[in-house]
């Protein structure tokens, strides 16, 4: 009697057909599979690991984003299309932040991700504006967009502010758009002193776009941000912000930081105690270089 032994190799990790959705699955089932893949890949950043493993996780998320976009495009009438598009945006911002932590894209990053004419997130933004402007869920996208660097996110927030039929979402866009402008300017200031990171930004977002941003008048950008914060406070001040507070409260905080705590501004006077318990005021050291170290005892 002969016994047939079948040895299956390479299944110590989830097989590709298990990690990615099958054509026979419903759109909702496909979405859940892709969401699980993103969650598993993102957990790599929660544990001690190597930069190579982290970059591999980012590539997994990038592939997931592309499939999510295809899912939305193939099922435009299905409610899951909106979920998929929102998730594409969320994952794009996640990848941008993680890559920034790693010092930018790797030198050998593949052209489809770094230099594509339109990123999955850019396509997702365009579809959201075209097909879902009436949705009351665009606030989720606005919150993600605030952290992004792409021109697509600025275009999205401006369009939502102008055209959304929901006042609370308009208010959210109005308070988040100036934060995007300010955050983006801070990133531009940061990469000036980091040539390798600057090169990575050029690979990811395009040299033409970076040059365009560099030519902007910094004072003019910050002046527009300040005007938008004022508009948000006056027109949408009572709108509640997710995770607490109102638009007016957030605008007040952001305006104080913009007017008094940005680089080049005169620092406001503060009072406190030094490490020896001696009372002092910051004005006592005017004209001198001062290092302030804030800490709290628990």
Short mmCIF file of C-alpha atoms in Angstrom, two decimals, residues 2-277:
data_model
loop_
_atom_site.label_atom_id
_atom_site.label_comp_id
_atom_site.label_asym_id
_atom_site.label_seq_id
_atom_site.Cartn_x
_atom_site.Cartn_y
_atom_site.Cartn_z
CA UNK A 2 1.26 3.39 -0.90
CA UNK A 3 0.53 6.47 1.12
CA UNK A 4 0.47 9.82 -0.61
CA UNK A 5 2.02 12.62 1.41
CA UNK A 6 1.24 16.14 0.27
CA UNK A 7 3.56 18.80 1.60
CA UNK A 8 2.30 22.37 1.42
CA UNK A 9 5.02 24.99 1.55
CA UNK A 10 4.88 28.66 2.47
CA UNK A 11 1.71 28.71 4.54
CA UNK A 12 3.30 29.84 7.78
CA UNK A 13 2.10 33.33 6.77
CA UNK A 14 -1.41 34.04 5.47
CA UNK A 15 -1.62 33.06 1.83
CA UNK A 16 -2.33 35.85 -0.63
CA UNK A 17 -5.75 34.41 -1.40
CA UNK A 18 -6.62 34.56 2.32
CA UNK A 19 -5.26 38.09 2.85
CA UNK A 20 -7.04 39.70 -0.06
CA UNK A 21 -10.76 39.50 -0.98
CA UNK A 22 -12.10 37.04 -3.51
CA UNK A 23 -14.27 37.98 -6.46
CA UNK A 24 -17.06 35.79 -5.13
CA UNK A 25 -17.28 37.78 -1.88
CA UNK A 26 -19.80 40.58 -1.52
CA UNK A 27 -18.50 44.18 -1.57
CA UNK A 28 -19.05 44.39 2.20
CA UNK A 29 -17.09 41.17 2.76
CA UNK A 30 -14.29 42.38 0.51
CA UNK A 31 -14.14 45.65 2.45
CA UNK A 32 -13.89 43.85 5.79
CA UNK A 33 -11.04 41.67 4.49
CA UNK A 34 -9.13 44.73 3.30
CA UNK A 35 -9.77 46.56 6.55
CA UNK A 36 -8.40 43.59 8.50
CA UNK A 37 -5.28 43.54 6.29
CA UNK A 38 -4.69 47.24 7.01
CA UNK A 39 -5.13 46.72 10.75
CA UNK A 40 -2.69 43.80 10.78
CA UNK A 41 -0.08 45.70 8.77
CA UNK A 42 -0.36 48.85 10.90
CA UNK A 43 0.27 46.87 14.10
CA UNK A 44 3.89 46.49 13.02
CA UNK A 45 4.43 50.07 14.19
CA UNK A 46 3.13 49.24 17.65
CA UNK A 47 5.95 46.83 18.41
CA UNK A 48 9.77 47.03 18.39
CA UNK A 49 10.86 46.14 14.87
CA UNK A 50 13.26 47.15 12.08
CA UNK A 51 12.86 49.98 9.58
CA UNK A 52 12.78 47.37 6.79
CA UNK A 53 9.82 45.63 8.42
CA UNK A 54 8.06 48.96 8.86
CA UNK A 55 8.58 49.85 5.20
CA UNK A 56 7.23 46.43 4.23
CA UNK A 57 4.12 47.14 6.32
CA UNK A 58 3.67 50.46 4.52
CA UNK A 59 3.83 48.65 1.18
CA UNK A 60 1.15 46.23 2.38
CA UNK A 61 -1.09 49.18 3.25
CA UNK A 62 -0.37 50.78 -0.12
CA UNK A 63 -1.53 47.63 -1.95
CA UNK A 64 -4.63 47.51 0.24
CA UNK A 65 -5.45 51.13 -0.64
CA UNK A 66 -5.27 50.39 -4.36
CA UNK A 67 -7.66 47.44 -4.01
CA UNK A 68 -10.02 49.51 -1.85
CA UNK A 69 -10.15 52.14 -4.58
CA UNK A 70 -10.92 49.49 -7.20
CA UNK A 71 -13.68 48.14 -4.95
CA UNK A 72 -15.30 51.59 -4.76
CA UNK A 73 -14.96 52.16 -8.51
CA UNK A 74 -16.51 48.79 -9.38
CA UNK A 75 -19.43 49.24 -6.95
CA UNK A 76 -20.30 52.96 -7.09
CA UNK A 77 -23.96 52.39 -6.13
CA UNK A 78 -23.18 50.16 -3.15
CA UNK A 79 -23.08 51.93 0.26
CA UNK A 80 -19.72 50.27 0.88
CA UNK A 81 -18.18 52.48 -1.83
CA UNK A 82 -18.22 55.47 0.54
CA UNK A 83 -16.62 53.42 3.33
CA UNK A 84 -13.90 52.26 0.93
CA UNK A 85 -13.12 55.79 -0.28
CA UNK A 86 -12.93 57.13 3.28
CA UNK A 87 -10.59 54.27 4.19
CA UNK A 88 -8.32 55.04 1.20
CA UNK A 89 -7.90 58.58 2.52
CA UNK A 90 -7.30 57.38 6.08
CA UNK A 91 -4.63 54.95 4.92
CA UNK A 92 -2.92 57.51 2.71
CA UNK A 93 -2.52 59.91 5.63
CA UNK A 94 -1.32 57.01 7.80
CA UNK A 95 1.33 56.11 5.21
CA UNK A 96 2.46 59.72 4.90
CA UNK A 97 2.90 60.07 8.66
CA UNK A 98 4.69 56.74 9.02
CA UNK A 99 7.04 57.49 6.13
CA UNK A 100 7.81 60.88 7.68
CA UNK A 101 8.76 59.10 10.91
CA UNK A 102 11.14 56.89 8.90
CA UNK A 103 12.76 59.88 7.23
CA UNK A 104 10.76 59.66 4.02
CA UNK A 105 10.44 57.21 1.15
CA UNK A 106 13.21 54.72 0.52
CA UNK A 107 15.51 55.59 -2.38
CA UNK A 108 14.32 52.56 -4.36
CA UNK A 109 10.63 53.20 -3.84
CA UNK A 110 8.62 52.05 -6.84
CA UNK A 111 7.35 54.70 -9.29
CA UNK A 112 3.68 53.56 -9.12
CA UNK A 113 3.43 54.84 -5.55
CA UNK A 114 5.90 57.69 -5.45
CA UNK A 115 5.42 59.22 -8.88
CA UNK A 116 1.99 58.15 -10.12
CA UNK A 117 0.11 60.86 -11.99
CA UNK A 118 -2.74 60.55 -9.52
CA UNK A 119 -2.46 58.74 -6.20
CA UNK A 120 -5.23 56.43 -4.92
CA UNK A 121 -6.04 59.15 -2.37
CA UNK A 122 -6.25 61.79 -5.09
CA UNK A 123 -8.69 59.64 -7.06
CA UNK A 124 -10.66 58.91 -3.90
CA UNK A 125 -10.93 62.64 -3.13
CA UNK A 126 -12.18 63.35 -6.64
CA UNK A 127 -14.82 60.61 -6.37
CA UNK A 128 -15.91 61.82 -2.94
CA UNK A 129 -16.47 65.33 -4.28
CA UNK A 130 -18.22 64.06 -7.39
CA UNK A 131 -20.48 61.40 -5.90
CA UNK A 132 -20.79 62.03 -2.15
CA UNK A 133 -20.94 65.79 -1.55
CA UNK A 134 -24.41 65.37 -0.03
CA UNK A 135 -23.16 62.84 2.52
CA UNK A 136 -23.20 63.74 6.20
CA UNK A 137 -20.09 61.57 6.67
CA UNK A 138 -17.59 63.83 4.93
CA UNK A 139 -16.56 65.15 8.32
CA UNK A 140 -14.54 61.94 8.70
CA UNK A 141 -12.59 62.81 5.56
CA UNK A 142 -12.10 66.42 6.68
CA UNK A 143 -10.50 65.25 9.93
CA UNK A 144 -8.07 63.03 8.02
CA UNK A 145 -7.33 65.65 5.36
CA UNK A 146 -6.06 68.13 7.94
CA UNK A 147 -2.95 65.99 8.49
CA UNK A 148 -2.19 65.53 4.78
CA UNK A 149 0.32 67.31 2.59
CA UNK A 150 -1.21 66.73 -0.84
CA UNK A 151 -2.87 69.47 -2.85
CA UNK A 152 -5.88 67.13 -3.11
CA UNK A 153 -6.64 67.61 0.58
CA UNK A 154 -6.64 71.39 0.32
CA UNK A 155 -8.92 71.22 -2.73
CA UNK A 156 -11.26 68.88 -0.87
CA UNK A 157 -11.56 71.06 2.24
CA UNK A 158 -12.17 74.21 0.18
CA UNK A 159 -14.89 72.44 -1.84
CA UNK A 160 -16.61 71.08 1.27
CA UNK A 161 -16.53 74.51 2.91
CA UNK A 162 -18.20 76.01 -0.16
CA UNK A 163 -20.66 73.30 -1.19
CA UNK A 164 -21.56 70.93 1.64
CA UNK A 165 -25.27 71.16 2.53
CA UNK A 166 -24.43 70.37 6.17
CA UNK A 167 -23.48 73.36 8.34
CA UNK A 168 -21.61 71.25 10.88
CA UNK A 169 -19.42 69.75 8.15
CA UNK A 170 -18.81 73.21 6.67
CA UNK A 171 -17.75 74.39 10.12
CA UNK A 172 -15.39 71.47 10.47
CA UNK A 173 -13.86 72.18 7.05
CA UNK A 174 -13.48 75.86 7.95
CA UNK A 175 -11.50 75.12 11.12
CA UNK A 176 -9.43 72.31 9.58
CA UNK A 177 -8.44 74.04 6.33
CA UNK A 178 -6.27 76.68 8.08
CA UNK A 179 -4.76 73.94 10.23
CA UNK A 180 -3.77 72.10 7.04
CA UNK A 181 -2.22 75.28 5.62
CA UNK A 182 -0.30 75.92 8.83
CA UNK A 183 0.81 72.29 9.22
CA UNK A 184 1.99 72.14 5.62
CA UNK A 185 4.01 75.32 6.06
CA UNK A 186 5.64 73.86 9.17
CA UNK A 187 6.60 70.74 7.21
CA UNK A 188 8.11 72.92 4.49
CA UNK A 189 10.15 74.75 7.14
CA UNK A 190 11.25 71.41 8.58
CA UNK A 191 12.51 69.86 5.36
CA UNK A 192 14.62 72.94 4.56
CA UNK A 193 17.20 71.67 7.01
CA UNK A 194 16.86 68.00 6.08
CA UNK A 195 17.99 67.43 2.46
CA UNK A 196 17.24 63.69 2.47
CA UNK A 197 13.73 64.24 3.77
CA UNK A 198 13.25 67.00 1.18
CA UNK A 199 14.25 64.55 -1.58
CA UNK A 200 11.78 62.03 -0.21
CA UNK A 201 8.99 64.62 -0.31
CA UNK A 202 9.89 65.35 -3.93
CA UNK A 203 9.70 61.63 -4.76
CA UNK A 204 6.33 61.23 -3.06
CA UNK A 205 4.58 64.46 -4.02
CA UNK A 206 6.48 65.61 -7.10
CA UNK A 207 9.22 68.21 -7.42
CA UNK A 208 6.92 70.58 -9.30
CA UNK A 209 4.44 70.63 -6.42
CA UNK A 210 7.21 71.18 -3.84
CA UNK A 211 8.66 74.04 -5.90
CA UNK A 212 5.21 75.60 -6.14
CA UNK A 213 4.81 75.48 -2.36
CA UNK A 214 8.30 76.89 -1.83
CA UNK A 215 7.45 79.89 -4.01
CA UNK A 216 4.45 80.78 -1.87
CA UNK A 217 4.69 83.83 0.34
CA UNK A 218 4.87 82.40 3.88
CA UNK A 219 3.31 85.50 5.46
CA UNK A 220 0.45 85.39 2.97
CA UNK A 221 -0.26 81.72 3.73
CA UNK A 222 -0.36 82.36 7.46
CA UNK A 223 -2.52 85.48 6.95
CA UNK A 224 -5.08 83.37 5.07
CA UNK A 225 -4.99 80.77 7.84
CA UNK A 226 -5.65 83.51 10.41
CA UNK A 227 -8.58 84.86 8.35
CA UNK A 228 -10.08 81.38 8.07
CA UNK A 229 -9.83 80.84 11.83
CA UNK A 230 -11.65 84.16 12.35
CA UNK A 231 -14.31 83.11 9.82
CA UNK A 232 -14.74 79.75 11.53
CA UNK A 233 -15.22 81.39 14.92
CA UNK A 234 -17.69 84.00 13.68
CA UNK A 235 -19.78 81.82 11.35
CA UNK A 236 -19.53 78.32 12.84
CA UNK A 237 -18.48 79.00 16.43
CA UNK A 238 -21.18 76.83 18.01
CA UNK A 239 -20.44 73.75 15.87
CA UNK A 240 -19.31 70.84 18.01
CA UNK A 241 -15.96 69.27 17.17
CA UNK A 242 -15.52 65.49 17.47
CA UNK A 243 -13.66 64.52 20.64
CA UNK A 244 -14.78 67.66 22.48
CA UNK A 245 -15.07 71.43 22.27
CA UNK A 246 -16.52 73.80 19.71
CA UNK A 247 -15.18 75.46 16.59
CA UNK A 248 -14.93 78.78 18.45
CA UNK A 249 -12.84 77.24 21.22
CA UNK A 250 -10.50 75.53 18.76
CA UNK A 251 -10.19 78.74 16.71
CA UNK A 252 -9.23 80.73 19.82
CA UNK A 253 -6.46 78.25 20.66
CA UNK A 254 -5.16 78.09 17.10
CA UNK A 255 -5.21 81.88 16.70
CA UNK A 256 -3.23 82.40 19.90
CA UNK A 257 -0.60 79.93 18.70
CA UNK A 258 -0.48 81.48 15.23
CA UNK A 259 -0.20 85.04 16.54
CA UNK A 260 2.15 84.45 19.45
CA UNK A 261 3.91 81.08 19.30
CA UNK A 262 5.04 80.62 15.70
CA UNK A 263 8.67 81.04 14.67
CA UNK A 264 9.71 84.69 14.53
CA UNK A 265 7.01 85.93 16.91
CA UNK A 266 7.87 87.62 20.20
CA UNK A 267 7.30 85.11 22.98
CA UNK A 268 4.56 86.08 25.47
CA UNK A 269 5.68 86.80 29.00
CA UNK A 270 5.28 83.91 31.41
CA UNK A 271 5.97 83.47 35.12
CA UNK A 272 7.10 80.40 37.00
CA UNK A 273 9.70 78.78 39.23
CA UNK A 274 13.14 77.58 38.19
CA UNK A 275 14.68 74.29 39.34
CA UNK A 276 15.78 75.93 42.60
CA UNK A 277 12.29 77.18 43.41
#
